[in-house]
CSV table of C-alpha atoms in Angstrom, one decimal:
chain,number,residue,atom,x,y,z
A,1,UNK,CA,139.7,97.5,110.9
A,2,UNK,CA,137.4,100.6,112.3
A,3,UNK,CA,138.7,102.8,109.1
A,4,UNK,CA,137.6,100.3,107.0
A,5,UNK,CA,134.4,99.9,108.6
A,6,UNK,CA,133.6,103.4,108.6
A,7,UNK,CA,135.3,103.8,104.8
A,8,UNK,CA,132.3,101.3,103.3
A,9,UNK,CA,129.4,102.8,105.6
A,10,UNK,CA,130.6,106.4,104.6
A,11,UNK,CA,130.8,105.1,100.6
A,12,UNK,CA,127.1,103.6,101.0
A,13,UNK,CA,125.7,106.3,102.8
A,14,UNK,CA,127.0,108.3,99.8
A,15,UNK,CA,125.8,106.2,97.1
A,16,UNK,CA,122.2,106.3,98.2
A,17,UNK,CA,122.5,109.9,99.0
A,18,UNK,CA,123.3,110.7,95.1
A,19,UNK,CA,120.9,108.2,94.2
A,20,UNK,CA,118.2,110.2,95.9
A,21,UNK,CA,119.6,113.1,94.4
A,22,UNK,CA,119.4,112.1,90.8
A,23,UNK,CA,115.4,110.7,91.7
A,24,UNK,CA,114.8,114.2,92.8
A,25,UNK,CA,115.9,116.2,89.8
A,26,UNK,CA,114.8,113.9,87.6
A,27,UNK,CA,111.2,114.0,89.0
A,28,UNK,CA,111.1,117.5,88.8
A,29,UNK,CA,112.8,117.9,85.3
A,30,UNK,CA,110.6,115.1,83.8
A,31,UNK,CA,107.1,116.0,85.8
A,32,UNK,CA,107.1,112.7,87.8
A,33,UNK,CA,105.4,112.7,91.1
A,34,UNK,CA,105.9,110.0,93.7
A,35,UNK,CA,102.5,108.6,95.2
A,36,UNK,CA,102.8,106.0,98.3
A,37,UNK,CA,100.1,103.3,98.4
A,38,UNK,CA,98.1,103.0,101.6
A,39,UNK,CA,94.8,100.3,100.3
A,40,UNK,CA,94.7,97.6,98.8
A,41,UNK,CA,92.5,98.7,96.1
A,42,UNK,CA,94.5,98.2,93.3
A,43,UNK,CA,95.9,94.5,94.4
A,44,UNK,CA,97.8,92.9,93.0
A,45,UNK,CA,98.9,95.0,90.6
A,46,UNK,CA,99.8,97.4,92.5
A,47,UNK,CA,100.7,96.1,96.3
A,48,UNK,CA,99.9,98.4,100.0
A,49,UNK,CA,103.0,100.4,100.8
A,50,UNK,CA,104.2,100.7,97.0
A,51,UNK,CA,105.8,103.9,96.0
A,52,UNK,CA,103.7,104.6,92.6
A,53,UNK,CA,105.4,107.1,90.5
A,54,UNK,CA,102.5,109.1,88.5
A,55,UNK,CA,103.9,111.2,85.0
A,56,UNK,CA,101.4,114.2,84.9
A,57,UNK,CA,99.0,114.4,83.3
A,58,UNK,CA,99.6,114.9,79.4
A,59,UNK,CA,96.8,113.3,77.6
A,60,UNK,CA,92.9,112.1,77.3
A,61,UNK,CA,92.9,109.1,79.6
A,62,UNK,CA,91.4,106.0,77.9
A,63,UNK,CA,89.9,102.5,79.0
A,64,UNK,CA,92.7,100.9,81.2
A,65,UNK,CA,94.6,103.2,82.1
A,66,UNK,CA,95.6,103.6,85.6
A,67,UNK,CA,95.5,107.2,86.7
A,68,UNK,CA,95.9,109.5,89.6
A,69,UNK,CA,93.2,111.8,91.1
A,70,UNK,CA,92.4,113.9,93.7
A,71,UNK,CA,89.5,112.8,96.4
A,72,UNK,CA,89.4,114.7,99.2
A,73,UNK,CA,92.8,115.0,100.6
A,74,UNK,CA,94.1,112.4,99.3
A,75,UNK,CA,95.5,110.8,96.0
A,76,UNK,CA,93.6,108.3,94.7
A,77,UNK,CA,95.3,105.5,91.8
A,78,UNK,CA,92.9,103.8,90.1
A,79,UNK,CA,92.1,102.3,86.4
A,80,UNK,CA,89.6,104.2,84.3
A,81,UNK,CA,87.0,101.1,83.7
A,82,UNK,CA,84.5,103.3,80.9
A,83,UNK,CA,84.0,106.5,79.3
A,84,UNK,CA,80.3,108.2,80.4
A,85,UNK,CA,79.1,111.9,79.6
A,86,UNK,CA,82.6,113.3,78.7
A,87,UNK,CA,83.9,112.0,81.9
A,88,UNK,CA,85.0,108.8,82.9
A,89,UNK,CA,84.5,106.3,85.4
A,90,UNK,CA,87.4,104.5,87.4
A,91,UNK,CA,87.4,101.7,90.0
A,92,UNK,CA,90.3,99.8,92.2
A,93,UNK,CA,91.2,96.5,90.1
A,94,UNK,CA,90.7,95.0,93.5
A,95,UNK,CA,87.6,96.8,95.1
A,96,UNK,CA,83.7,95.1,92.9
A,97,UNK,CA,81.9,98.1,92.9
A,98,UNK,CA,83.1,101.6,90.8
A,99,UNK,CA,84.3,104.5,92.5
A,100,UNK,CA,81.3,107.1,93.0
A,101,UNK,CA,80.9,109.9,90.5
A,102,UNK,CA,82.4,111.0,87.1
A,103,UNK,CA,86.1,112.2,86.8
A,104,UNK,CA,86.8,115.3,84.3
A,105,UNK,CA,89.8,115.1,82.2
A,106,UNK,CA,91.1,118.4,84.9
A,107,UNK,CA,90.5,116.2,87.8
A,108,UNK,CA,93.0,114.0,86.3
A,109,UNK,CA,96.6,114.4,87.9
A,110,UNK,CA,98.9,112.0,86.2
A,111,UNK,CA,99.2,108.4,84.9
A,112,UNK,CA,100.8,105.8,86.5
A,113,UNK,CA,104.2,104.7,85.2
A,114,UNK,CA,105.9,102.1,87.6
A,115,UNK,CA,105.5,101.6,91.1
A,116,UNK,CA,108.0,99.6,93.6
A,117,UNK,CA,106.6,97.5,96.1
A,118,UNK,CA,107.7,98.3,100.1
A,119,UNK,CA,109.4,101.5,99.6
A,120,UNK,CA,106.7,103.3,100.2
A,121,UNK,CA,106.9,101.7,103.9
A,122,UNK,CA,109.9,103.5,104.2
């Protein structure tokens, strides 16, 4: 009973150890970054504690789009709201007022592809 025990712990420890394997490669091969959600800014499309997997950036952003940027030290996913002055504005689909100042297209990180809710708790 103990062999099989440790047989099907040994084959799921495996599994999930492959699985984050083929994440990991395939991140890096296909320039996807994994961003973990820590406000509810962007509720409820996006839920706290959401792993949010960003595809770098590759393109003009437009109106709706939800990207990543940089502020601070941090990575900030929000959805770009308007275009102003060759810039453009973004704001948290939850938050009412817009997120201070004017992002460049280089300030830009990535785009938002999917995001899984409570695996970024892990």
């Amino acid at each position: 009973m103990g062999q099989k025990i440790y047989k099907v712990v040994q084959n799921i420890l495996f599994g999930i150890a492959a699985f984050l394997i083929i994440v990991t490669i395939s991140c890096f091969l296909f320039h996807i970054k994994p961003c973990v959600v820590v406000s509810g800014s962007m509720e409820p499309k996006i839920m706290t504690g959401s792993l949010c997997m960003i595809k770098e950036n590759s393109r003009a952003p437009q109106k709706g789009d939800v990207v990543a940027f940089q502020r601070g030290k941090i990575t900030v996913v929000h959805r770009i709201v308007k275009e102003v002055n060759g810039g453009y504005v973004a704001k948290g689909d939850n938050n009412d007022v817009e997120d201070p100042g004017v992002l460049k297209n280089e300030n830009i990180k990535g785009f938002e592809m999917f995001s899984v809710p409570g695996i970024g708790y892990i």
